[in-house]
CSV table of C-alpha atoms in Angstrom, one decimal:
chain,number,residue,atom,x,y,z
V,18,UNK,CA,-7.4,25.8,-18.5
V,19,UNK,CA,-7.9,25.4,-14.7
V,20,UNK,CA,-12.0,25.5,-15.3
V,21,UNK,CA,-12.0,23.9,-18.0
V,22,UNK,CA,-13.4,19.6,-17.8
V,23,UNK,CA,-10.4,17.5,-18.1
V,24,UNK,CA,-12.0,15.2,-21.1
V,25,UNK,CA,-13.0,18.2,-23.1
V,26,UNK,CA,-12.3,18.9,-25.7
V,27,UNK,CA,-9.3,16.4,-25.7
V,28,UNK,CA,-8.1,14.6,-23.2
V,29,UNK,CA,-5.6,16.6,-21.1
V,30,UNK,CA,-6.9,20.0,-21.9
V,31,UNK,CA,-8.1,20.4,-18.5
V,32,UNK,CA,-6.4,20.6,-15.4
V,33,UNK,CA,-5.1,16.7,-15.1
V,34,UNK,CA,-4.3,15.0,-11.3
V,35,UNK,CA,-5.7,17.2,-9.5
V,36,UNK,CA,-5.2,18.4,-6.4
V,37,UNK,CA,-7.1,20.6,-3.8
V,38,UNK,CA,-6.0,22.3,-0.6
V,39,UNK,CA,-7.7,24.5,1.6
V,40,UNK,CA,-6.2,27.2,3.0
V,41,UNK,CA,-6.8,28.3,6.2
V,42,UNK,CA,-9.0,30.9,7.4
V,43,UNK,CA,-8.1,34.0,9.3
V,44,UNK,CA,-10.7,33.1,12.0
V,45,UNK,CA,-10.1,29.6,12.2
V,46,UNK,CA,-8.9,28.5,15.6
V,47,UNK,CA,-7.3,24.9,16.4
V,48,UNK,CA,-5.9,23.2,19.4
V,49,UNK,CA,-6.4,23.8,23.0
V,50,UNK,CA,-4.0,27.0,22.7
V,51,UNK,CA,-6.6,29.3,20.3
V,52,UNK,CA,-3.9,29.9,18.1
V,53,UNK,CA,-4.9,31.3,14.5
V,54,UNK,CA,-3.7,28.9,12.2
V,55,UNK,CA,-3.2,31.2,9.1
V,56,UNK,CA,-0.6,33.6,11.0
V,57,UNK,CA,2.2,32.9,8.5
V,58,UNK,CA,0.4,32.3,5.0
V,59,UNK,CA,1.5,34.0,2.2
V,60,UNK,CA,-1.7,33.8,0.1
V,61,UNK,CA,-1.5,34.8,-3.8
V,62,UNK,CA,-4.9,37.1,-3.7
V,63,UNK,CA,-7.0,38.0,-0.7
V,64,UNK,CA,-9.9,36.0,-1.8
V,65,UNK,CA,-8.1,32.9,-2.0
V,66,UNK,CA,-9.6,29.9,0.0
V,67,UNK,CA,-8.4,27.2,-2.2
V,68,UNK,CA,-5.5,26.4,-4.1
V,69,UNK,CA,-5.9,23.8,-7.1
V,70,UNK,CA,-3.0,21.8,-8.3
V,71,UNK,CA,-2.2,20.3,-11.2
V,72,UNK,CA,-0.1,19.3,-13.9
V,73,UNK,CA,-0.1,18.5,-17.7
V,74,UNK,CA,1.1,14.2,-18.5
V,75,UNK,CA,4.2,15.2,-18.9
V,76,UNK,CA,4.8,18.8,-18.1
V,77,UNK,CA,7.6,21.0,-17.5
V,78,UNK,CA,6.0,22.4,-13.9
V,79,UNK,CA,3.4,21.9,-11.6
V,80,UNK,CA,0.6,24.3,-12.1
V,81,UNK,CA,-1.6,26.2,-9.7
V,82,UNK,CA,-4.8,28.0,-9.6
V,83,UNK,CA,-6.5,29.9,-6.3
V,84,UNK,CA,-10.9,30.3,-5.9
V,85,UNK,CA,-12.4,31.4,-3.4
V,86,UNK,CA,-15.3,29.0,-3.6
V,87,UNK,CA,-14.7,25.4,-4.7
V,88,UNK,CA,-16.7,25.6,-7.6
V,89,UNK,CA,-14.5,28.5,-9.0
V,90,UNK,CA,-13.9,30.2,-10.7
V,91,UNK,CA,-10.5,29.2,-10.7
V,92,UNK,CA,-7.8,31.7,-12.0
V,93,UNK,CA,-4.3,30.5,-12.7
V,94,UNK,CA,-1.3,31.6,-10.8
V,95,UNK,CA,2.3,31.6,-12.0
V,96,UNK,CA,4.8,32.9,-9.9
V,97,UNK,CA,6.6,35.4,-10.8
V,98,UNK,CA,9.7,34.2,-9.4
V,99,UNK,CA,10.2,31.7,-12.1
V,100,UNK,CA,9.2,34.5,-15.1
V,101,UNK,CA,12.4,35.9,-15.3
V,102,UNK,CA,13.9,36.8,-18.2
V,103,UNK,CA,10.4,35.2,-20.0
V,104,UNK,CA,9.5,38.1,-22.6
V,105,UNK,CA,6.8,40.3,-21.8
V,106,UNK,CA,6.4,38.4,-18.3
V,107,UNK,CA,5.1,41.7,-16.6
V,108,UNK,CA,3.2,39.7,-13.7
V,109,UNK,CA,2.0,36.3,-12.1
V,110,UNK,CA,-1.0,36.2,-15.0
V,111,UNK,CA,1.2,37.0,-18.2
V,112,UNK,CA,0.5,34.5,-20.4
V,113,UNK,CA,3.9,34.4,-21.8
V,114,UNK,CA,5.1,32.5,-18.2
V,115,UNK,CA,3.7,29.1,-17.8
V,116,UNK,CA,6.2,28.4,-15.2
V,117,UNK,CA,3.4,27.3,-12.2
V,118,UNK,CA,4.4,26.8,-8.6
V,119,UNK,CA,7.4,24.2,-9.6
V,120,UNK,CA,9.4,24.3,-12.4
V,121,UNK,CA,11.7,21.5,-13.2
V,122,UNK,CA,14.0,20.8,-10.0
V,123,UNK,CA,16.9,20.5,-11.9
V,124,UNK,CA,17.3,21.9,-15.0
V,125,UNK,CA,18.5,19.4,-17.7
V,126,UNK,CA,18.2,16.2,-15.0
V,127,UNK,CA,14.9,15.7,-15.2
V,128,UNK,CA,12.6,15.1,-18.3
V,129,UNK,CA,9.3,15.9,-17.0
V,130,UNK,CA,7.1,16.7,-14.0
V,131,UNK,CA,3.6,15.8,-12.8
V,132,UNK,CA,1.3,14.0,-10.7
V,133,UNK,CA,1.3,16.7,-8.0
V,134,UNK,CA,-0.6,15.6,-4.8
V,135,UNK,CA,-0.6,18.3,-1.8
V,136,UNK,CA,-1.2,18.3,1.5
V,137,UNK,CA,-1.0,21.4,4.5
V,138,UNK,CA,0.1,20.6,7.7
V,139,UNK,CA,-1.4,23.5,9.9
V,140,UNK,CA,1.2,22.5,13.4
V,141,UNK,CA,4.0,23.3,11.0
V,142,UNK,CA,2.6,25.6,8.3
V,143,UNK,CA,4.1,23.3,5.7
V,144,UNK,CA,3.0,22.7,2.4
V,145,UNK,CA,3.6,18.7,1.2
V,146,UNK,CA,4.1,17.6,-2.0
V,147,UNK,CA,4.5,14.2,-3.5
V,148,UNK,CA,5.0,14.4,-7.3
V,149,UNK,CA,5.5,12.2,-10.0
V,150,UNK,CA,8.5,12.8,-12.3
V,151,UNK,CA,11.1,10.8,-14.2
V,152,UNK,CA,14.9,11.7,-13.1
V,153,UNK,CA,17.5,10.8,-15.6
V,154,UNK,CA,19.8,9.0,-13.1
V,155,UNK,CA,17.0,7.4,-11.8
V,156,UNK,CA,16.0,6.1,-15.7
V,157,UNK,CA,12.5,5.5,-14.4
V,158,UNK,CA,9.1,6.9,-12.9
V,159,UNK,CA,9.3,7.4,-9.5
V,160,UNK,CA,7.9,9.4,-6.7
V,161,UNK,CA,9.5,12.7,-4.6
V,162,UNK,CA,8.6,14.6,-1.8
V,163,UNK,CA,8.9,18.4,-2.0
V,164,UNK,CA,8.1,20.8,1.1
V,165,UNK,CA,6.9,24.7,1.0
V,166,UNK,CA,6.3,27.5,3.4
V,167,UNK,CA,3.5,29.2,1.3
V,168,UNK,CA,2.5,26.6,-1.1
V,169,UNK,CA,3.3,29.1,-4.3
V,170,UNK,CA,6.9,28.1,-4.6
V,171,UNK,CA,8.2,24.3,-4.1
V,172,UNK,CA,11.8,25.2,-6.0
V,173,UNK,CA,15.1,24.3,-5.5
V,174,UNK,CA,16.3,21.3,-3.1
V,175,UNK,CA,17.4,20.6,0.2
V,176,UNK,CA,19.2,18.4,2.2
V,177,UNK,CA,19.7,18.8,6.0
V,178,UNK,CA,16.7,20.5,7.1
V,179,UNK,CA,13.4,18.5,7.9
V,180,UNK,CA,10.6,18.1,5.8
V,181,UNK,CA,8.7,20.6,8.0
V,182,UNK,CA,11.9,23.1,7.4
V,183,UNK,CA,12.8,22.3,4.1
V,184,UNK,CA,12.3,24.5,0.9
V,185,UNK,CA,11.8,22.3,-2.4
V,186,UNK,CA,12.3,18.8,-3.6
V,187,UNK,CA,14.1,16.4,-1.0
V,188,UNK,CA,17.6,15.7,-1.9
V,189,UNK,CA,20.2,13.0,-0.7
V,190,UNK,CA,23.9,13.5,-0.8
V,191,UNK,CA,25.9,10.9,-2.3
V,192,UNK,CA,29.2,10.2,-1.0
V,193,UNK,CA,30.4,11.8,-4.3
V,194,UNK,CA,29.7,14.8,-3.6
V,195,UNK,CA,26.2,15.1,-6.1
V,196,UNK,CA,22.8,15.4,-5.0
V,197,UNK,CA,20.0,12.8,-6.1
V,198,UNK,CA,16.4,13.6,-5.2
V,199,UNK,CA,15.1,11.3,-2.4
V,200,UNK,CA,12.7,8.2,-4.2
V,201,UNK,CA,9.9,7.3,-2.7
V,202,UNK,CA,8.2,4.5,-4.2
V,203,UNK,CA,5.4,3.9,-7.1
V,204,UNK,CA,4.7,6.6,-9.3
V,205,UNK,CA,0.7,8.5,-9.2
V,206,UNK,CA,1.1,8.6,-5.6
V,207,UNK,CA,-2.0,10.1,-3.2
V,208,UNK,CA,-0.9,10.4,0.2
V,209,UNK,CA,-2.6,9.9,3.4
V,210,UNK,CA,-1.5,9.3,7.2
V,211,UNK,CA,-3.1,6.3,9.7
V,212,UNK,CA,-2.2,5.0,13.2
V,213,UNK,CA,-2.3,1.9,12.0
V,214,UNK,CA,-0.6,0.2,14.8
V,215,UNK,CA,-1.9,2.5,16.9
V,216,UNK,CA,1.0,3.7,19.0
V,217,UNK,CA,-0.1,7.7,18.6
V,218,UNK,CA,2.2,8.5,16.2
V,219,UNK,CA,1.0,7.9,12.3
V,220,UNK,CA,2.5,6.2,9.6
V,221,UNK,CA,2.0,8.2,6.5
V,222,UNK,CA,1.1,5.9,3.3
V,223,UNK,CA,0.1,6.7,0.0
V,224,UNK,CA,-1.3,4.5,-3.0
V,225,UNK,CA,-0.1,4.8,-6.2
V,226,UNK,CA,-0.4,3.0,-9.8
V,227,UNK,CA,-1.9,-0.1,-10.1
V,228,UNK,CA,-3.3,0.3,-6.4
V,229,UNK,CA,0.5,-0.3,-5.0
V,230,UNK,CA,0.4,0.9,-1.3
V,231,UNK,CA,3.4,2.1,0.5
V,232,UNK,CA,4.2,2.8,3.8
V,233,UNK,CA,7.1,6.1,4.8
V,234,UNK,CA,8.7,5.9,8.3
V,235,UNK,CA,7.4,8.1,11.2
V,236,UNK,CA,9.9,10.4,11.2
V,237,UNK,CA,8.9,11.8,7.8
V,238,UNK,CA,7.9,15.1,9.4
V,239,UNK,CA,10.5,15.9,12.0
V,240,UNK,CA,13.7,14.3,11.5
V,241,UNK,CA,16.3,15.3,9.2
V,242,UNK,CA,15.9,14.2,5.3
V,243,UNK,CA,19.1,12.3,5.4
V,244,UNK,CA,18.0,10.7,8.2
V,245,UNK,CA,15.0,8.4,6.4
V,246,UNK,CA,16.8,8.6,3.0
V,247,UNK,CA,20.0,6.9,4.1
V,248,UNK,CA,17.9,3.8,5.5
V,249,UNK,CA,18.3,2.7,1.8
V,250,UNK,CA,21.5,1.3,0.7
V,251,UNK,CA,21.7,2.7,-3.0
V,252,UNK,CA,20.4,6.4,-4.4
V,253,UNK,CA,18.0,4.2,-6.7
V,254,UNK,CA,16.2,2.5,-4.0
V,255,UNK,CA,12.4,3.4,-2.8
V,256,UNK,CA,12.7,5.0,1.0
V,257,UNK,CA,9.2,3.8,1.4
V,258,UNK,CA,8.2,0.3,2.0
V,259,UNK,CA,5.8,-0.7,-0.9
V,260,UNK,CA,3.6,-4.2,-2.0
V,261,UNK,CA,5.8,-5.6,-4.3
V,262,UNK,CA,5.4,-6.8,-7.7
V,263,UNK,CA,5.1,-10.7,-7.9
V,264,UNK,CA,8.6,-12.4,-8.7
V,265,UNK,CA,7.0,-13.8,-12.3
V,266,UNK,CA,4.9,-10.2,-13.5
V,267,UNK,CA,8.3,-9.7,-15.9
V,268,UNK,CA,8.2,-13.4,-17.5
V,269,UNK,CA,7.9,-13.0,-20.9
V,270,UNK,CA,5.4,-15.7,-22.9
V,271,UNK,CA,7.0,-17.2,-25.7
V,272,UNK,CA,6.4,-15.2,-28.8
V,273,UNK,CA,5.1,-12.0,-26.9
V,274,UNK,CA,7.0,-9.0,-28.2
V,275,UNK,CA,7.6,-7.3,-24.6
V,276,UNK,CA,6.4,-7.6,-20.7
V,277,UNK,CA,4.8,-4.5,-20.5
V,278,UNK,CA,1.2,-5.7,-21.5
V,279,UNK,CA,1.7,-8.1,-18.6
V,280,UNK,CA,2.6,-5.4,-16.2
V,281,UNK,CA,0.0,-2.9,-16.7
V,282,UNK,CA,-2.2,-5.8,-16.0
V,283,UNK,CA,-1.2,-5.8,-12.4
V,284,UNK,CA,-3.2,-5.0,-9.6
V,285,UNK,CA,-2.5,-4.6,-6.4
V,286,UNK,CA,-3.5,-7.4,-3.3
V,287,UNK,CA,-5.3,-4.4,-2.3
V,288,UNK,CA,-7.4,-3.2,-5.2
V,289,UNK,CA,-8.5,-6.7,-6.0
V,290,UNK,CA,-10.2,-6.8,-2.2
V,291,UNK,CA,-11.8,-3.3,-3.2
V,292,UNK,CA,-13.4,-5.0,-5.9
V,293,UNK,CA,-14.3,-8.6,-4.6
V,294,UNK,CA,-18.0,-9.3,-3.3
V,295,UNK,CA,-16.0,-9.7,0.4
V,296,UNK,CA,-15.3,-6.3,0.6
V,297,UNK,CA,-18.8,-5.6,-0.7
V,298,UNK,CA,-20.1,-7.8,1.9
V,299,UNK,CA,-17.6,-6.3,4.9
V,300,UNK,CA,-18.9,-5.1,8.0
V,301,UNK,CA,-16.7,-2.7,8.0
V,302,UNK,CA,-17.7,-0.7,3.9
V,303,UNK,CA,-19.7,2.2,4.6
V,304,UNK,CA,-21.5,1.5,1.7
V,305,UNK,CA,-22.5,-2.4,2.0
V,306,UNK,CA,-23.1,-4.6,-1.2
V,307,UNK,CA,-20.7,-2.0,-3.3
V,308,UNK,CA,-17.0,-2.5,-4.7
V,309,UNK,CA,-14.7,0.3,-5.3
């Protein structure tokens, strides 16, 4: 339930990870040229100013709901695209289709979906989404990148065309002939860009579990995908740089019965300095004397 808290009654009962994009309006004007940046949006009800996204732990889609005002209410949107041959799936509210915005890219490669974190880019009219999902010839969690034109269907894969082109989940081909879905990094990913070296062209980053930051190349939005996904040398390996994990966080004490309590343990370089008394004390926290 899209309105419903996500705590209550159970944990995961409401809408979990999620994610909020505006849309934009029909008399909103940006850049020097006046252009109207809603000319091509494909909106699922007239009244929609927001899209909500979200997904169960470990779902079979990504799900979406549309408001007009942020604080709802929010009504849920399947599209109907993916209802086919679902009984009784008349239209995009039937309950019988929980299908979302995304269903599984690839049917019977993939066990599960979620994590969704979206982002419009109005100089393109592109819908971005970085998702969380575990591919089975990956054998982990990892993080992909998908790309929309209308932000109501992500679906299917691509391969040549450029993020801001591009219709579904970013695919590499393999010099066998199959596809594998592009890896980012860390899994839980939010997403964010920053000039950080200031050179007027921004580096797009995103921060995922355990406060891991990575960093994506700057031609994540115009060049071809094969372009950034063939700077990695194998299919498993993370196209984004990322913080990596100390060389000892898999040493296992003698008479532990597995690593992982050790590894969930980690935290980032980074979230340690959100929550030291220097970055309460920085001159550059907007909030001095507080951690994160």
């Amino acid at each position: 339930d899209p309105n419903a808290d996500v705590y209550c009654p159970s944990f995961g009962s409401g809408p979990m990870f999620p994610s909020i994009v505006e849309l934009p309006r029909a008399n909103d004007i940006t850049g020097s040229n006046r252009r109207t940046s809603s000319r091509s949006i494909k909106r699922v009800h007239p009244d929609a100013n927001f899209y909500l996204y979200y997904a169960a732990h470990n779902g079979n889609h990504i799900a979406m709901a549309w408001s007009h005002a942020l604080d709802g209410p929010w009504v849920e949107y399947n599209n109907p695209k993916f209802c086919e041959g679902v009984p009784a799936a008349t239209d995009a509210t039937n309950n019988n289709c929980k299908r979302g915005v995304m269903p599984l890219p690839q049917p019977g490669r993939w066990d599960h979906v979620s994590a969704p974190h979206v982002s419009y880019n109005p100089k393109h009219n592109r819908f971005v989404m970085i998702y969380h999902g575990k591919h089975f010839g990956r054998g982990g969690h990892s993080s992909f990148i998908a790309s929309s034109g209308d932000g109501i269907d992500f679906s299917g894969g691509y391969i040549d065309d450029g993020l801001m082109d591009g219709q579904g989940t970013a695919m590499r081909l393999l010099s066998n002939g199959r596809r594998r879905p592009v890896i980012l990094g860390t899994n839980y990913s939010r997403s964010f860009d920053h000039d950080a070296d200031g050179d007027g062209k921004p580096e797009h980053y995103f921060i995922g579990k355990r406060g891991k930051v990575c960093k994506l190349p700057h031609n994540i939005y115009t060049s071809g995908v094969q372009t950034w996904a063939n700077n990695s040398q194998s299919p498993f390996q993370n196209v984004a740089k990322c913080d990596e994990l100390p060389e000892n966080i898999f040493h296992i004490p003698k008479n532990a019965p597995s690593a992982s309590g050790f590894v969930y343990k980690y935290m980032s370089p980074l979230t340690e300095f959100l929550a030291s008394k220097e970055f309460a004390n920085h001159e550059n926290n907007p909030h001095r004397g507080e951690t994160v």
